[in-house]
mmCIF file of C-alpha atoms and ligand atoms in Angstrom:
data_model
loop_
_atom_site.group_PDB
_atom_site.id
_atom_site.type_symbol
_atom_site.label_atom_id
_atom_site.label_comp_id
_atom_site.label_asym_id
_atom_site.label_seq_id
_atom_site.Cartn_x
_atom_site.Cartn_y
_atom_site.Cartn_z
ATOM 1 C CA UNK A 1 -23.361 -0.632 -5.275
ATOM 2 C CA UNK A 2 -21.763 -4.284 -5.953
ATOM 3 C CA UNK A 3 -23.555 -6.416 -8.279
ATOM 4 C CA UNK A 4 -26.051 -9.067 -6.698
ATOM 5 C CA UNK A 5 -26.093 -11.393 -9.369
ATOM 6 C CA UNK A 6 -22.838 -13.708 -9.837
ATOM 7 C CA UNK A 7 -21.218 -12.676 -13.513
ATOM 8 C CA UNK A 8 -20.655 -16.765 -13.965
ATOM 9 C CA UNK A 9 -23.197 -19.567 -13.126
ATOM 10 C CA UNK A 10 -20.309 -21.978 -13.766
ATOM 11 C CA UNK A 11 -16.549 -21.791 -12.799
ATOM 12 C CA UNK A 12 -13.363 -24.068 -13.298
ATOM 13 C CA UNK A 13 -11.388 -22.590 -10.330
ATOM 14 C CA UNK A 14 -7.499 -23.733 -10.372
ATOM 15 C CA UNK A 15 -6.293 -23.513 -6.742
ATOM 16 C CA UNK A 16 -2.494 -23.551 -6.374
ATOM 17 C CA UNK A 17 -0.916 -26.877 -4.895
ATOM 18 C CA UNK A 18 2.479 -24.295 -3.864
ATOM 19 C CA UNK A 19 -0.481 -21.486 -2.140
ATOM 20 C CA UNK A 20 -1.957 -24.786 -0.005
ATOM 21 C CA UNK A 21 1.804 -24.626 1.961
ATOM 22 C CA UNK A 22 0.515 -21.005 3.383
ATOM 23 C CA UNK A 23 4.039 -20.355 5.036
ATOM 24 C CA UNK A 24 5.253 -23.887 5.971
ATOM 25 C CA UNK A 25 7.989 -25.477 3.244
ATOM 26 C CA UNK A 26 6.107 -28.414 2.291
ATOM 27 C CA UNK A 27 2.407 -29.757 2.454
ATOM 28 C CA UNK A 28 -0.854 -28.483 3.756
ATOM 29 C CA UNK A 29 -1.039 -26.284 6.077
ATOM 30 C CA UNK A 30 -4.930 -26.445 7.489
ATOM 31 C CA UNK A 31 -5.581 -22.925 8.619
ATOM 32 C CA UNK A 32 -4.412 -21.946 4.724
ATOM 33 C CA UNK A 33 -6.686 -25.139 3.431
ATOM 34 C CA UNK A 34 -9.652 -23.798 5.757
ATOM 35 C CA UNK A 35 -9.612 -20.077 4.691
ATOM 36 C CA UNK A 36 -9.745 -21.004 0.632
ATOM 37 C CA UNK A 37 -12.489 -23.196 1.477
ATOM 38 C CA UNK A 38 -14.346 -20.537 3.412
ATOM 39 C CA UNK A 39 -13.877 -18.590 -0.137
ATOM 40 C CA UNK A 40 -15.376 -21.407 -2.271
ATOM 41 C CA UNK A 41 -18.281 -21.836 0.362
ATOM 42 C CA UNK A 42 -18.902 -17.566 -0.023
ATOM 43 C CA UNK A 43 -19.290 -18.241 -4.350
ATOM 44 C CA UNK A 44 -21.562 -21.670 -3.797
ATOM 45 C CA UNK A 45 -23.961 -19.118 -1.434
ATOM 46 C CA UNK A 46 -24.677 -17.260 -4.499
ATOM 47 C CA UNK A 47 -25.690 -20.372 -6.576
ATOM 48 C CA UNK A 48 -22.310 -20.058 -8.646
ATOM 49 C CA UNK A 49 -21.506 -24.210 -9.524
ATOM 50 C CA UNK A 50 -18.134 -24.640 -8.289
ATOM 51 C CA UNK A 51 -15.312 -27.379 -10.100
ATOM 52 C CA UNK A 52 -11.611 -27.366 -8.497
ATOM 53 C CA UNK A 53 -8.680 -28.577 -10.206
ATOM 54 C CA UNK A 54 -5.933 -28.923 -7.653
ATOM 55 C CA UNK A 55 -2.383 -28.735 -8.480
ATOM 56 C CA UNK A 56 0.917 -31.091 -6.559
ATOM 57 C CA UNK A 57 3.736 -28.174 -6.667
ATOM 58 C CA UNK A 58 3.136 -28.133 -2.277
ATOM 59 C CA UNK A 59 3.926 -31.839 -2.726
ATOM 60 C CA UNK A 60 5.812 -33.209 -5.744
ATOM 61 C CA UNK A 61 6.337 -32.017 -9.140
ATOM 62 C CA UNK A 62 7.119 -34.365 -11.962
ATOM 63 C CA UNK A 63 10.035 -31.807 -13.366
ATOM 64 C CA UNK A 64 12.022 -32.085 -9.997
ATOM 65 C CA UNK A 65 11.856 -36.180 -10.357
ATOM 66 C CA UNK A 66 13.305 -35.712 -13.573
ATOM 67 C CA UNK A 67 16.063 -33.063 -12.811
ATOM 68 C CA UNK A 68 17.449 -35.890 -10.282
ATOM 69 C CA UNK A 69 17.487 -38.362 -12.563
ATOM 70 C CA UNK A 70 14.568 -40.094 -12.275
ATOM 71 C CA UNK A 71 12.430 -41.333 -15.666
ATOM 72 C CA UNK A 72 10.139 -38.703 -15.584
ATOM 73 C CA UNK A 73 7.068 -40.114 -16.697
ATOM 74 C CA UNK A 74 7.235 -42.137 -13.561
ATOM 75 C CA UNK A 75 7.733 -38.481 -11.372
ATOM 76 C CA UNK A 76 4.672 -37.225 -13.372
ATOM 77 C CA UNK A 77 2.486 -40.233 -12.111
ATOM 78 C CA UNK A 78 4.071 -39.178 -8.365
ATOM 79 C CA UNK A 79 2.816 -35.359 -9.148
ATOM 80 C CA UNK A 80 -0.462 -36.651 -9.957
ATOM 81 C CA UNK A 81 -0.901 -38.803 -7.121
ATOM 82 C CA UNK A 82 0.519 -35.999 -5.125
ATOM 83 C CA UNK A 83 -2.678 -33.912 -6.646
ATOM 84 C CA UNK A 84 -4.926 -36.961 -5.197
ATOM 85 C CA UNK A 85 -3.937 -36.459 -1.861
ATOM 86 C CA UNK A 86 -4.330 -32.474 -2.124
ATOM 87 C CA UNK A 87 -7.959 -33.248 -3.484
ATOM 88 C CA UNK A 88 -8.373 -35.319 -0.652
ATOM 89 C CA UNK A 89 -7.596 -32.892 2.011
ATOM 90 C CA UNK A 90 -9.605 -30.240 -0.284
ATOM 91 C CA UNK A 91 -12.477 -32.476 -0.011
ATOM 92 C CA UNK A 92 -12.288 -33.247 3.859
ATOM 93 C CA UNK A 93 -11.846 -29.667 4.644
ATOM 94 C CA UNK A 94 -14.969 -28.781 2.211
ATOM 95 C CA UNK A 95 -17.372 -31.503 4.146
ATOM 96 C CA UNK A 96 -16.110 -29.696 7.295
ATOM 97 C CA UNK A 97 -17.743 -26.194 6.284
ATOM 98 C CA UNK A 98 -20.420 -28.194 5.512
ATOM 99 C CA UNK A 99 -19.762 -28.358 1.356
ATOM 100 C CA UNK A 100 -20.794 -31.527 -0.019
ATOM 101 C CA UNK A 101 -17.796 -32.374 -2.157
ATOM 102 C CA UNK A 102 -17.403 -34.945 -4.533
ATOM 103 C CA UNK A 103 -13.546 -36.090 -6.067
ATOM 104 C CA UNK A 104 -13.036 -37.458 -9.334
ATOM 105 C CA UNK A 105 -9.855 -38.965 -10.536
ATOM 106 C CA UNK A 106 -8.569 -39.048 -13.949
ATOM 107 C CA UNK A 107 -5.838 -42.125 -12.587
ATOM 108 C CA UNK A 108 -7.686 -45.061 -12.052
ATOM 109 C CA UNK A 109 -7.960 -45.603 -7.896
ATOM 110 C CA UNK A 110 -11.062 -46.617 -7.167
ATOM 111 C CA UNK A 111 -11.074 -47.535 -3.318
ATOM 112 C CA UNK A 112 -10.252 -44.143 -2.759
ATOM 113 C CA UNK A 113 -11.812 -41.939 -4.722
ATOM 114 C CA UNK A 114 -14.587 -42.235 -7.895
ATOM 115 C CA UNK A 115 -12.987 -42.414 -11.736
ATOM 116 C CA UNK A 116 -13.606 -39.218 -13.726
ATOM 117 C CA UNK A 117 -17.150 -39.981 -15.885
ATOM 118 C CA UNK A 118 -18.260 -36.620 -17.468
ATOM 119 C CA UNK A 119 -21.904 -36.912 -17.241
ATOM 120 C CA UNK A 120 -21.537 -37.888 -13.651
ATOM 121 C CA UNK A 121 -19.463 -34.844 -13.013
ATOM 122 C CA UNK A 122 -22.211 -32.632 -14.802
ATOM 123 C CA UNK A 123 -24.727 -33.824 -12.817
ATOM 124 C CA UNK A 124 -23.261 -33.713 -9.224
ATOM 125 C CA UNK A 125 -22.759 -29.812 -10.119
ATOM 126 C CA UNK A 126 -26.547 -29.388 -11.334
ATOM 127 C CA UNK A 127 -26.842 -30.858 -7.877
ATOM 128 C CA UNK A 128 -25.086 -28.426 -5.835
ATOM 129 C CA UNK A 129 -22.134 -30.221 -5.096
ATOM 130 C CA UNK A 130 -18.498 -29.600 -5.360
ATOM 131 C CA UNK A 131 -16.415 -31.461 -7.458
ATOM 132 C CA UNK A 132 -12.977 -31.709 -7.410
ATOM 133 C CA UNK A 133 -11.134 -32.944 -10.078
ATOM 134 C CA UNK A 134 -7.440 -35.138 -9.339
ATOM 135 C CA UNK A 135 -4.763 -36.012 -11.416
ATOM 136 C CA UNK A 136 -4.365 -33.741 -13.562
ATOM 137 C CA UNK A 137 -5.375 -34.895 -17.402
ATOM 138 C CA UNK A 138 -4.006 -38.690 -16.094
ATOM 139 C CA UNK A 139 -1.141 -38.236 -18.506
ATOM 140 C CA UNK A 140 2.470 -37.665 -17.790
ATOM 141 C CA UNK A 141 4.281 -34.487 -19.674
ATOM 142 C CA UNK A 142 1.192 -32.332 -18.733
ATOM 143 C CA UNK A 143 0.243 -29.824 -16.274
ATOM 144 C CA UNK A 144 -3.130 -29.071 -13.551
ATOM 145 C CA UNK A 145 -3.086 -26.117 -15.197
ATOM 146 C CA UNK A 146 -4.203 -28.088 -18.935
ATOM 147 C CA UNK A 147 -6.314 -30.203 -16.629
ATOM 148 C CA UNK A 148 -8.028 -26.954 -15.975
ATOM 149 C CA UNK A 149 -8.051 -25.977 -19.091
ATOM 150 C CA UNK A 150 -9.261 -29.513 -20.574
ATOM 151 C CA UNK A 151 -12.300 -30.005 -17.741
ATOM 152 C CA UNK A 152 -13.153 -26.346 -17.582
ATOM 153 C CA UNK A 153 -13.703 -26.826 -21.514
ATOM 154 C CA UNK A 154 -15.476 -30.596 -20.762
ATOM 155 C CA UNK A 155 -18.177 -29.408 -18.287
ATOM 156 C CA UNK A 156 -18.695 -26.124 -19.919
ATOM 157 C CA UNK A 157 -17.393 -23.631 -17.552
ATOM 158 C CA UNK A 158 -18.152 -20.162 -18.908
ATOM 159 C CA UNK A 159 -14.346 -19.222 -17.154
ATOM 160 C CA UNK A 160 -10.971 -20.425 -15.617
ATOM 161 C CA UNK A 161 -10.063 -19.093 -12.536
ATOM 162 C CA UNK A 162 -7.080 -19.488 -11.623
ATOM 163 C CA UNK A 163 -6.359 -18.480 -8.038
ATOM 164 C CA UNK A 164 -2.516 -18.592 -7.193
ATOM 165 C CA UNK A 165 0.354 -16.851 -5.005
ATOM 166 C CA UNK A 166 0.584 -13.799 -7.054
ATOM 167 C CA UNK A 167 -2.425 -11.052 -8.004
ATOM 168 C CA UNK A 168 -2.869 -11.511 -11.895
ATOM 169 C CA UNK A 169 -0.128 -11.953 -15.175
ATOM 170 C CA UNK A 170 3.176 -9.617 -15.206
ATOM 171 C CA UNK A 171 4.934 -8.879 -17.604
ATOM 172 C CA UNK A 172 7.686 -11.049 -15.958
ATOM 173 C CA UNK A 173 7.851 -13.635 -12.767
ATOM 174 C CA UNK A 174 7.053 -10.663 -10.450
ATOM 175 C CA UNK A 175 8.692 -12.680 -7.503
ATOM 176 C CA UNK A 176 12.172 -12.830 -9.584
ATOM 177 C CA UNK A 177 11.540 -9.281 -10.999
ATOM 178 C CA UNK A 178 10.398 -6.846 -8.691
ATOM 179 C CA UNK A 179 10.182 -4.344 -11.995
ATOM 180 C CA UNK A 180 7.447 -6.294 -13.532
ATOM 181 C CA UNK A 181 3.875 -4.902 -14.210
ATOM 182 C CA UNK A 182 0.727 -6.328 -14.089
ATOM 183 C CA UNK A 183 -1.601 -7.127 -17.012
ATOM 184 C CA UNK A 184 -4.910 -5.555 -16.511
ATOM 185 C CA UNK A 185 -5.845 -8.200 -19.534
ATOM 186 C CA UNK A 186 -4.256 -9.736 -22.426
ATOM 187 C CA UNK A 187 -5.012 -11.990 -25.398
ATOM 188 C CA UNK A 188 -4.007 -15.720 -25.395
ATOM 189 C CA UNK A 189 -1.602 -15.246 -28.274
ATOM 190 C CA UNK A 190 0.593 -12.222 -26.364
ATOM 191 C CA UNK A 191 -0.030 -14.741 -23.246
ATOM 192 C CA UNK A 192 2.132 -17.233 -25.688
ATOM 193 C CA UNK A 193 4.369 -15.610 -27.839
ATOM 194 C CA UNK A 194 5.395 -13.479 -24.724
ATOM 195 C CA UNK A 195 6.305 -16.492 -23.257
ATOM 196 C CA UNK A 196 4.768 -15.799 -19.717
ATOM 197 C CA UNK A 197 5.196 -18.226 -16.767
ATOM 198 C CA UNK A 198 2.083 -18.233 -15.199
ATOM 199 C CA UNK A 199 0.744 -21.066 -16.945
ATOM 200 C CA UNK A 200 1.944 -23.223 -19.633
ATOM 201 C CA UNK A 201 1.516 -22.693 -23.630
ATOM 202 C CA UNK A 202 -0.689 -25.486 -23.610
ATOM 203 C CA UNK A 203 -3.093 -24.308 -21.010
ATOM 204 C CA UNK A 204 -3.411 -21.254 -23.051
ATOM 205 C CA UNK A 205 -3.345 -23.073 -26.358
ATOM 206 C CA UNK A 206 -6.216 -25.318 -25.010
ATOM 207 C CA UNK A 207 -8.634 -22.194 -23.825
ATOM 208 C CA UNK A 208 -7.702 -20.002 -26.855
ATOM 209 C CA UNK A 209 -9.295 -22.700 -29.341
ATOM 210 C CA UNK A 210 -12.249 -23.139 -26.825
ATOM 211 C CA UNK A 211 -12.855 -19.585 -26.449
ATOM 212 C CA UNK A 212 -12.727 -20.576 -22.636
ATOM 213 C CA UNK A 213 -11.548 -17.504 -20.495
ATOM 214 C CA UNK A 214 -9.087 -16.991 -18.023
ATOM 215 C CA UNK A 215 -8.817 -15.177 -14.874
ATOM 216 C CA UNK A 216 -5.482 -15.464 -12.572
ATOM 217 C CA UNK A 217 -6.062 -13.790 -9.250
ATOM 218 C CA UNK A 218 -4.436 -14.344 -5.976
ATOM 219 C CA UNK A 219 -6.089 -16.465 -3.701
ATOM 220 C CA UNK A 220 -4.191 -15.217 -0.370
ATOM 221 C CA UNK A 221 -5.983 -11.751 -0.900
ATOM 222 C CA UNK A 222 -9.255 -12.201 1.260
ATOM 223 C CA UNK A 223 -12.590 -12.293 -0.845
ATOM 224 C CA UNK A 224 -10.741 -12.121 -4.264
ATOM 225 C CA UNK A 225 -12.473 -15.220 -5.335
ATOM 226 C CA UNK A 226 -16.121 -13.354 -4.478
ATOM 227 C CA UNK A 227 -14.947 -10.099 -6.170
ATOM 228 C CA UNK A 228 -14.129 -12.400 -9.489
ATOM 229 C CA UNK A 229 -17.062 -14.269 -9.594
ATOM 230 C CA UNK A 230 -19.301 -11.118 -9.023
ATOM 231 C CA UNK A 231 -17.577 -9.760 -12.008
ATOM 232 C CA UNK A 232 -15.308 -6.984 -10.437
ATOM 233 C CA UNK A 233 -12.313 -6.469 -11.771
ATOM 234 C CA UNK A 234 -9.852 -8.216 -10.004
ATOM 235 C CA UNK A 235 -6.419 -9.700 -11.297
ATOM 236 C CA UNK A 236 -5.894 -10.256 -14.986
ATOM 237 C CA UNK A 237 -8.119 -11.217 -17.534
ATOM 238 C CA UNK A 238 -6.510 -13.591 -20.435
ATOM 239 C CA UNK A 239 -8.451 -13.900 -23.403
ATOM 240 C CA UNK A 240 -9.326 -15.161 -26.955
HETATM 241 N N1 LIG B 1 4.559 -13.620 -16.038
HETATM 242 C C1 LIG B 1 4.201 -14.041 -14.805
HETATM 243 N N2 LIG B 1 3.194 -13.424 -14.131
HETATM 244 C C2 LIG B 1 2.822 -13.856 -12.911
HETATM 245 N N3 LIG B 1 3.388 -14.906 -12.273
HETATM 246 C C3 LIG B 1 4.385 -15.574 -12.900
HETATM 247 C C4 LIG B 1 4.838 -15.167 -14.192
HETATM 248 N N4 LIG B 1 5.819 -16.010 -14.574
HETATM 249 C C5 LIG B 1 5.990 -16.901 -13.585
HETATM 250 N N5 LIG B 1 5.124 -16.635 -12.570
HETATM 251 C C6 LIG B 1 5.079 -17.441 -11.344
HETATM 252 O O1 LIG B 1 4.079 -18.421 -11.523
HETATM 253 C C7 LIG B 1 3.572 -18.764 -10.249
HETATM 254 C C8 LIG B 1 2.181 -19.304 -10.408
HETATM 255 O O2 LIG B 1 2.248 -20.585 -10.585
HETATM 256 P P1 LIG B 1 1.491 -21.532 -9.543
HETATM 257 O O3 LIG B 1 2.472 -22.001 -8.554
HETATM 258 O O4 LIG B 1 0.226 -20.972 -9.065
HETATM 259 O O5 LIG B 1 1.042 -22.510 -10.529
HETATM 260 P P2 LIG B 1 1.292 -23.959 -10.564
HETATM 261 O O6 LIG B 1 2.690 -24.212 -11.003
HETATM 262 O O7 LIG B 1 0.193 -24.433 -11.398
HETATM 263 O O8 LIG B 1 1.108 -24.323 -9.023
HETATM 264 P P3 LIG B 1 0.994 -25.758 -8.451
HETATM 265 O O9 LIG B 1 1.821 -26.618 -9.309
HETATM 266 O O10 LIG B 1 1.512 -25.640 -7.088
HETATM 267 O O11 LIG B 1 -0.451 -25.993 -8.514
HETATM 268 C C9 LIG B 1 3.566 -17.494 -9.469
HETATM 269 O O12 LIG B 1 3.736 -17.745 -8.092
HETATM 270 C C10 LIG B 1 4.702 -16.676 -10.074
HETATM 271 O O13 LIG B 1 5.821 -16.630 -9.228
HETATM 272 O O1 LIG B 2 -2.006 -33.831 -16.291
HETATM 273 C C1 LIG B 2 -1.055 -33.843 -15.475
HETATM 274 C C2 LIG B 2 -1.049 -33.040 -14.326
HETATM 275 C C3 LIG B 2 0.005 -33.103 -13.453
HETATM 276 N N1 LIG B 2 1.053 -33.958 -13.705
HETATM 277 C C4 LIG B 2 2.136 -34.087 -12.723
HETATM 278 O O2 LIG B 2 1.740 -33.645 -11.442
HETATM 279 C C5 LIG B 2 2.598 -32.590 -10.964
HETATM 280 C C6 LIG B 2 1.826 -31.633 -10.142
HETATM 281 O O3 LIG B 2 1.009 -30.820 -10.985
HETATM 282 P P1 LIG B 2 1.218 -29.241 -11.087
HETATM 283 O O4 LIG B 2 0.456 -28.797 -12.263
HETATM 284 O O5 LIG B 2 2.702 -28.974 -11.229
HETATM 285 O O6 LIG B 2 0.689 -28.700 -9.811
HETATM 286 C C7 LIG B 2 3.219 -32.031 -12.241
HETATM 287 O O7 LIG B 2 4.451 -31.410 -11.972
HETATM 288 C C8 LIG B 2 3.387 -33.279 -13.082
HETATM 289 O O8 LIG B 2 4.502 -33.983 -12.658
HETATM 290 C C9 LIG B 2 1.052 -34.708 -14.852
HETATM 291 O O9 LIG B 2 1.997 -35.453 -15.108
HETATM 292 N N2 LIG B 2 -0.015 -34.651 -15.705
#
């Protein structure tokens, strides 16, 4: 009989800027936008706080900027803004399944959505609401994926979740090497010294020294995110 009681009161989930394309090339597609939102509004039912940190990879990423010669701290400001408008969308698609949702921006922009303030961020989650966090860390040369790993530590998630295109960690890109296996779990320091591409060293570095879990699970499978935050064992688990 599945547990009642959610495994986490608190969650950092990473959503995928690539997974919000669904199967268009570029951008948002809204019935993909609509269905991970229907999964964040199934966790918030059982009381679980919810904090998103949105990637920019279905927009702009900062390393294709640079591979065209552009300087590439300026492409990393365009991926962050890129993670605004995601947030954005995120946000408006939230208030439609009748989330309250509340964005906070680590890039100063203030007629369109509030500055990052911790305390303020703690407290709209003791209230219930959803708060998405936009981009990134608000530094160039960084990654959502440290910004998850950064706020998840700030607010005191008890886990990262990051919910992406592909089911957990393999022991290679699974979608360049059909051969690969999936992790069941793994420590932070194979995670590293393996050199695996699901998230970058300093993501991992970042949660290892925090003792701050990881979960990577796919968020196209239907009711994953549930399953994870019910404490089944879905995906992998990455840890200290
Ligand atoms: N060892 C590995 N195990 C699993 N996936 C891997 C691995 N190495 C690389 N990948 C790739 O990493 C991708 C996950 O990265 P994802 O696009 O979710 O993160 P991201 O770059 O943070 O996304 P975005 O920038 O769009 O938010 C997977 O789709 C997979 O193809
Ligand atoms: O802290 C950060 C976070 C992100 N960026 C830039 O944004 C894009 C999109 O983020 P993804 O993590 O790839 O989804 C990223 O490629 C960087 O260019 C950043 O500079 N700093």
């Amino acid at each position: 009989m599945p547990n009642a009681i959610p495994a986490h009161k608190r969650i950092l989930l990473k959503l995928s800027g690539e997974a919000l394309m669904g199967d268009d090339q570029f951008g948002i597609n809204r019935a993909t936008i609509e269905r991970m939102v229907a999964e964040i509004v199934e966790v918030t039912k059982v009381g679980v706080q919810v904090a998103v940190v949105i990637g920019g990879g279905n927009i702009f990423r900062g390393v294709a900027g640079g591979s065209v010669g552009m300087d590439r701290a300026t492409a990393d400001y365009m991926g962050m803004l890129a993670t605004v408008m995601n947030a954005l969308a995120l946000a408006d698609a939230m208030d439609k399944q009748g989330l309250t949702a509340r964005v906070m921006s680590a890039i100063g922009i203030e007629q369109v959505v509030e500055p990052y303030v911790r305390p303020k961020a703690l407290q709209y989650l003791e209230e219930g609401k959803v708060v998405v966090f936009a981009a990134g860390t608000g530094n160039p040369f960084f990654t959502t994926d440290t910004a998850a790993a950064l706020r998840g530590a700030e607010i005191g998630a008890e886990v990262v979740l990051k919910a992406t295109k592909v089911d957990g960690v393999y022991t290679a890109d699974p979608v360049k090497d059909p051969s690969a296996t999936r992790y069941d779990k793994l420590t932070f320091d194979e995670a590293i010294s393996r050199n695996l591409g699901i998230m970058d060293a300093t993501a991992f570095a970042l949660c290892r020294d925090q003792k701050l879990p990881i979960r990577v699970f796919s968020i196209v499978k239907p009711g994953a995110l549930k399953r994870v935050v019910m404490g089944e064992n879905e995906g992998t688990l990455v840890y200290a």
